Amino acid sequence: MNQTRRDVLRAGGGASLFALLAASGMLRPGAALAADWNQKAFEAKNVKDALDALGAGNPASSNDIVMIAPEIAENGAVVPIAATSKIPGTESITILIAKNPTALAASFDIPSGTEAAVSTRVKLAQTTDVHVLVKAQGKYYMTKKEVKVTIGGCGG
Amino acid sequence: MKTLQVSIFGAAALAIAFSAGAQDYRGQAINMMKQDFHAKGIAGIDRLNEDALQLVCNRSGNNPPKGVAERLQQDQFEAIKYPADGKFLGDWKAGEKIAQRGRGMTWKDKAGKTSRGEPNGGSCYNCHQIGAATTSFGTIGNSLLHFGKIRGYGADTQKYVYGKIYNAKAFNLCSNMPRFGHSGTLTETQIKDLVALLLDPNSPVNK
Amino acid sequence: MSSIKLRVFVALSGLALACAAQAQQAAAPKKAAAQAKNAASGSKSAIAAEFEKFRGIMEDASPAELFEVKGEELWKTKRGPKNASLEKCDLGLGPGVLKGAYVKLPRYFADAGQMMDAERRIVYCMVTLQGFNEKDLAKQPFSKGRHVPDPVALVTYVAGQSRGMKIAVPQKHAKEREAYKVGETIFNYRAGAWDFSCASCHGEDGKRIRTQDLPNLSSKQGAIAAFQGWPGYRMTGGLMHTLQWRMNDCFRQQRFPEPGYASQTIANLLTYMGVNANGHVYKGPGIKR
Amino acid sequence: MADPMRIRATAKDGGVNVKVLMAHDMETGQRKDGAGKPIPAHFIQHVSATWQGKVVLSAIWGPAIAKNPFLEFNFKGGKKGEKVQITWTDNKGDKRTDEATIN
């Protein structure tokens, strides 16, 4: 078990508590997985390699994933992305950015009782497809949207 | 920067044209700036001093009395240094780079070159539309798209454009446009390249 | 540097390059043109609406709030050689009164005998109440890299305390009316290598540099646009900046020498701009491109 | 030491809306400083949110999350006066926990 994993466990009240929660089923396997920072997935240079490293294979395209992202980002350094999954039993929501130096941006584990919806802000190196990957009941689904990154002008 | 001398005639006319108001806000403003600003890098404190032209434009709200304007404009015109070889057209490709480059002459830059060691830019696209391919152009200046196509490519036009870039104030005393040759921002070769950008029939500006 | 690399660098980098975009375009005019064309494929107003919508989303939880939190802590903590907090600092409405103080600055302070904008007054309080050295505060007054100067966070906190209040920069005192006039004169004063004044770029409606709209600060609408959003979190670089920084970098681009930090000149200029914006509701610390 | 987070937890429609801003550089490791030296990667890798001892969200992040990160999510069951804790851990092992009261 690596250092970061232990930190997260401590935040949850210590290893013994973790074991207890795991045994009682309160911590689902998904949550435990997310606690591991998946180095291989984060180092993947493209979406396909990242999906492979995440074990997501070829996810089915889905209209039940709603992504709110700008058509054109005012500044690639801060691009708001909101992702909502309407797929029952959603366990995780993952954001991938096709043309960034590394594709995987973030992965969120959704425990039961938490809405399958997250908002964050990401960096886009250039105009690119942004993908949202959803894992629900063991299966993977994905949607994508192109975000243009503009340049030009002195700021402020 | 060189200061142009105001003739005795000009100075006398100025004194008549601008008698000080009840309160000297202008004097206060200048004193305040001289107290508050400091030299940094190539931007010396002397840059706060107005030359004759700046003084006239400042005091008249950029609308000087006709006689004064004509006199000073003539001074500016006579100080333009045209190329000794009599040629005005350089390389439009080099001109495009100069037009795109917005750096040079600030306190972050170096003498005669930018902070990155490149030759000073002309910042032309900051204010003017020039080549059709660049859609991110400013609008402080007029559009220069199809400049030669519209105005013709003749020697007189070439000389005019060279002079205008060298010292825009020789043609319009209180113009917004910097005096690129007069201020030592651009070299003779660079100005020729810009003339070519506007007046070479092969330049994309004229396509 | 190739255009792609440069773009990646700028987008990911977050370095605060005042005119980064211009440099970019200078290095890669073709690429820049293609990008701009791409961006312009929708109508201009559609793009503006899109920017506005997502600005709104970000302003709802602005990173500027992080600096308000930091500034509040700095305000209330006993610090400096005199081990005092700033809770007795008088921003013009009495010692410790923060609500609505920012939108009524700059103003004339009898105790200092001078015009002071928010940052100038906060520096004055840090010197007089806490015993900090003014020269030390002026050494690195702007955000850079990981450095967030204390006055920047403090100004952000103080500005946040005027969110939703009307801009009402006073013109009661003779010195305040004089500051407006002197500020106006400085605004229009042409000098330096390129004969520029503030008004060269900010004196007319509807102008822009490259794609950047330039507010006409001599008009009410333009002055409001400029008052709004400062202090501002710049997405480029992710740095918090105040109007002191904005004025400083404008003078740099004006090809002037450097204005003193928190100087009278800046206080007078901000009086001119602030009075022109009077009557409008201030939205609080904002987000800048 | 890391600067404090800004957490807003608001009760609505039988659930709680949580908005978090975290003060962090989120260095990608791909930038160079003024002297041309690479700036080492420094970014948040783990985020978790707990309410009443229960994890209500956990996430793993890479350096593509924007500087001074923002996170928003909703969970069911929280009531006014209860507390939500957020913890982040970065790749250098730095860690910060902040707490907000639901209102």
PDB file of N, CA, C and O in Angstrom, chain A residues 74 80, chain C residues 49-60 212 235 287-289:
ATOM      1  N   GLU A  74     -12.729  31.009 -23.104  1.00  0.00           N
ATOM      2  CA  GLU A  74     -12.107  32.324 -23.138  1.00  0.00           C
ATOM      3  C   GLU A  74     -10.614  32.209 -22.871  1.00  0.00           C
ATOM      4  O   GLU A  74      -9.809  32.952 -23.412  1.00  0.00           O
ATOM      5  N   PRO A  80     -14.377  25.713 -17.375  1.00  0.00           N
ATOM      6  CA  PRO A  80     -15.365  25.023 -16.539  1.00  0.00           C
ATOM      7  C   PRO A  80     -15.971  23.818 -17.271  1.00  0.00           C
ATOM      8  O   PRO A  80     -16.336  23.933 -18.445  1.00  0.00           O
TER       9      PRO A  80
ATOM     10  N   ALA C  49     -21.394  36.151 -25.919  1.00  0.00           N
ATOM     11  CA  ALA C  49     -22.423  35.592 -25.037  1.00  0.00           C
ATOM     12  C   ALA C  49     -21.903  34.329 -24.352  1.00  0.00           C
ATOM     13  O   ALA C  49     -22.160  34.096 -23.173  1.00  0.00           O
ATOM     14  N   GLU C  50     -21.178  33.518 -25.131  1.00  0.00           N
ATOM     15  CA  GLU C  50     -20.598  32.283 -24.588  1.00  0.00           C
ATOM     16  C   GLU C  50     -19.582  32.611 -23.487  1.00  0.00           C
ATOM     17  O   GLU C  50     -19.603  32.004 -22.412  1.00  0.00           O
ATOM     18  N   PHE C  51     -18.725  33.595 -23.759  1.00  0.00           N
ATOM     19  CA  PHE C  51     -17.731  34.008 -22.753  1.00  0.00           C
ATOM     20  C   PHE C  51     -18.439  34.482 -21.494  1.00  0.00           C
ATOM     21  O   PHE C  51     -18.075  34.129 -20.383  1.00  0.00           O
ATOM     22  N   GLU C  52     -19.485  35.294 -21.694  1.00  0.00           N
ATOM     23  CA  GLU C  52     -20.211  35.886 -20.571  1.00  0.00           C
ATOM     24  C   GLU C  52     -20.850  34.808 -19.693  1.00  0.00           C
ATOM     25  O   GLU C  52     -20.785  34.851 -18.480  1.00  0.00           O
ATOM     26  N   LYS C  53     -21.445  33.813 -20.373  1.00  0.00           N
ATOM     27  CA  LYS C  53     -22.134  32.736 -19.665  1.00  0.00           C
ATOM     28  C   LYS C  53     -21.154  32.002 -18.742  1.00  0.00           C
ATOM     29  O   LYS C  53     -21.450  31.760 -17.578  1.00  0.00           O
ATOM     30  N   PHE C  54     -19.970  31.676 -19.284  1.00  0.00           N
ATOM     31  CA  PHE C  54     -19.027  30.905 -18.484  1.00  0.00           C
ATOM     32  C   PHE C  54     -18.276  31.782 -17.490  1.00  0.00           C
ATOM     33  O   PHE C  54     -17.832  31.305 -16.450  1.00  0.00           O
ATOM     34  N   ARG C  55     -18.149  33.086 -17.800  1.00  0.00           N
ATOM     35  CA  ARG C  55     -17.645  34.029 -16.796  1.00  0.00           C
ATOM     36  C   ARG C  55     -18.566  34.006 -15.585  1.00  0.00           C
ATOM     37  O   ARG C  55     -18.127  33.976 -14.448  1.00  0.00           O
ATOM     38  N   GLY C  56     -19.874  34.026 -15.881  1.00  0.00           N
ATOM     39  CA  GLY C  56     -20.877  34.016 -14.824  1.00  0.00           C
ATOM     40  C   GLY C  56     -20.737  32.776 -13.958  1.00  0.00           C
ATOM     41  O   GLY C  56     -20.777  32.850 -12.723  1.00  0.00           O
ATOM     42  N   ILE C  57     -20.565  31.630 -14.618  1.00  0.00           N
ATOM     43  CA  ILE C  57     -20.395  30.368 -13.888  1.00  0.00           C
ATOM     44  C   ILE C  57     -19.178  30.457 -12.974  1.00  0.00           C
ATOM     45  O   ILE C  57     -19.210  30.020 -11.823  1.00  0.00           O
ATOM     46  N   MET C  58     -18.107  31.063 -13.473  1.00  0.00           N
ATOM     47  CA  MET C  58     -16.892  31.131 -12.662  1.00  0.00           C
ATOM     48  C   MET C  58     -16.972  32.174 -11.565  1.00  0.00           C
ATOM     49  O   MET C  58     -16.411  32.010 -10.495  1.00  0.00           O
ATOM     50  N   GLU C  59     -17.701  33.269 -11.859  1.00  0.00           N
ATOM     51  CA  GLU C  59     -17.831  34.307 -10.835  1.00  0.00           C
ATOM     52  C   GLU C  59     -18.653  33.812  -9.653  1.00  0.00           C
ATOM     53  O   GLU C  59     -18.501  34.289  -8.533  1.00  0.00           O
ATOM     54  N   ASP C  60     -19.506  32.815  -9.903  1.00  0.00           N
ATOM     55  CA  ASP C  60     -20.319  32.236  -8.843  1.00  0.00           C
ATOM     56  C   ASP C  60     -19.425  31.606  -7.761  1.00  0.00           C
ATOM     57  O   ASP C  60     -19.796  31.572  -6.591  1.00  0.00           O
ATOM     58  N   GLN C 212      -8.730  42.535 -28.091  1.00  0.00           N
ATOM     59  CA  GLN C 212      -9.100  42.981 -26.751  1.00  0.00           C
ATOM     60  C   GLN C 212      -9.843  44.312 -26.801  1.00  0.00           C
ATOM     61  O   GLN C 212      -9.293  45.310 -27.264  1.00  0.00           O
ATOM     62  N   MET C 235      -7.078  34.687 -15.220  1.00  0.00           N
ATOM     63  CA  MET C 235      -7.015  33.271 -15.586  1.00  0.00           C
ATOM     64  C   MET C 235      -5.635  32.930 -16.142  1.00  0.00           C
ATOM     65  O   MET C 235      -5.099  31.869 -15.881  1.00  0.00           O
ATOM     66  N   ILE C 287     -13.061  38.285 -12.178  1.00  0.00           N
ATOM     67  CA  ILE C 287     -12.206  37.389 -12.959  1.00  0.00           C
ATOM     68  C   ILE C 287     -11.814  38.120 -14.234  1.00  0.00           C
ATOM     69  O   ILE C 287     -12.643  38.758 -14.874  1.00  0.00           O
ATOM     70  N   LYS C 288     -10.538  38.044 -14.559  1.00  0.00           N
ATOM     71  CA  LYS C 288     -10.054  38.668 -15.787  1.00  0.00           C
ATOM     72  C   LYS C 288      -9.485  37.589 -16.687  1.00  0.00           C
ATOM     73  O   LYS C 288      -9.080  36.537 -16.220  1.00  0.00           O
ATOM     74  N   ARG C 289      -9.421  37.918 -17.959  1.00  0.00           N
ATOM     75  CA  ARG C 289      -8.967  36.946 -18.934  1.00  0.00           C
ATOM     76  C   ARG C 289      -7.545  36.459 -18.627  1.00  0.00           C
ATOM     77  O   ARG C 289      -7.228  35.303 -18.734  1.00  0.00           O
TER      78      ARG C 289
END
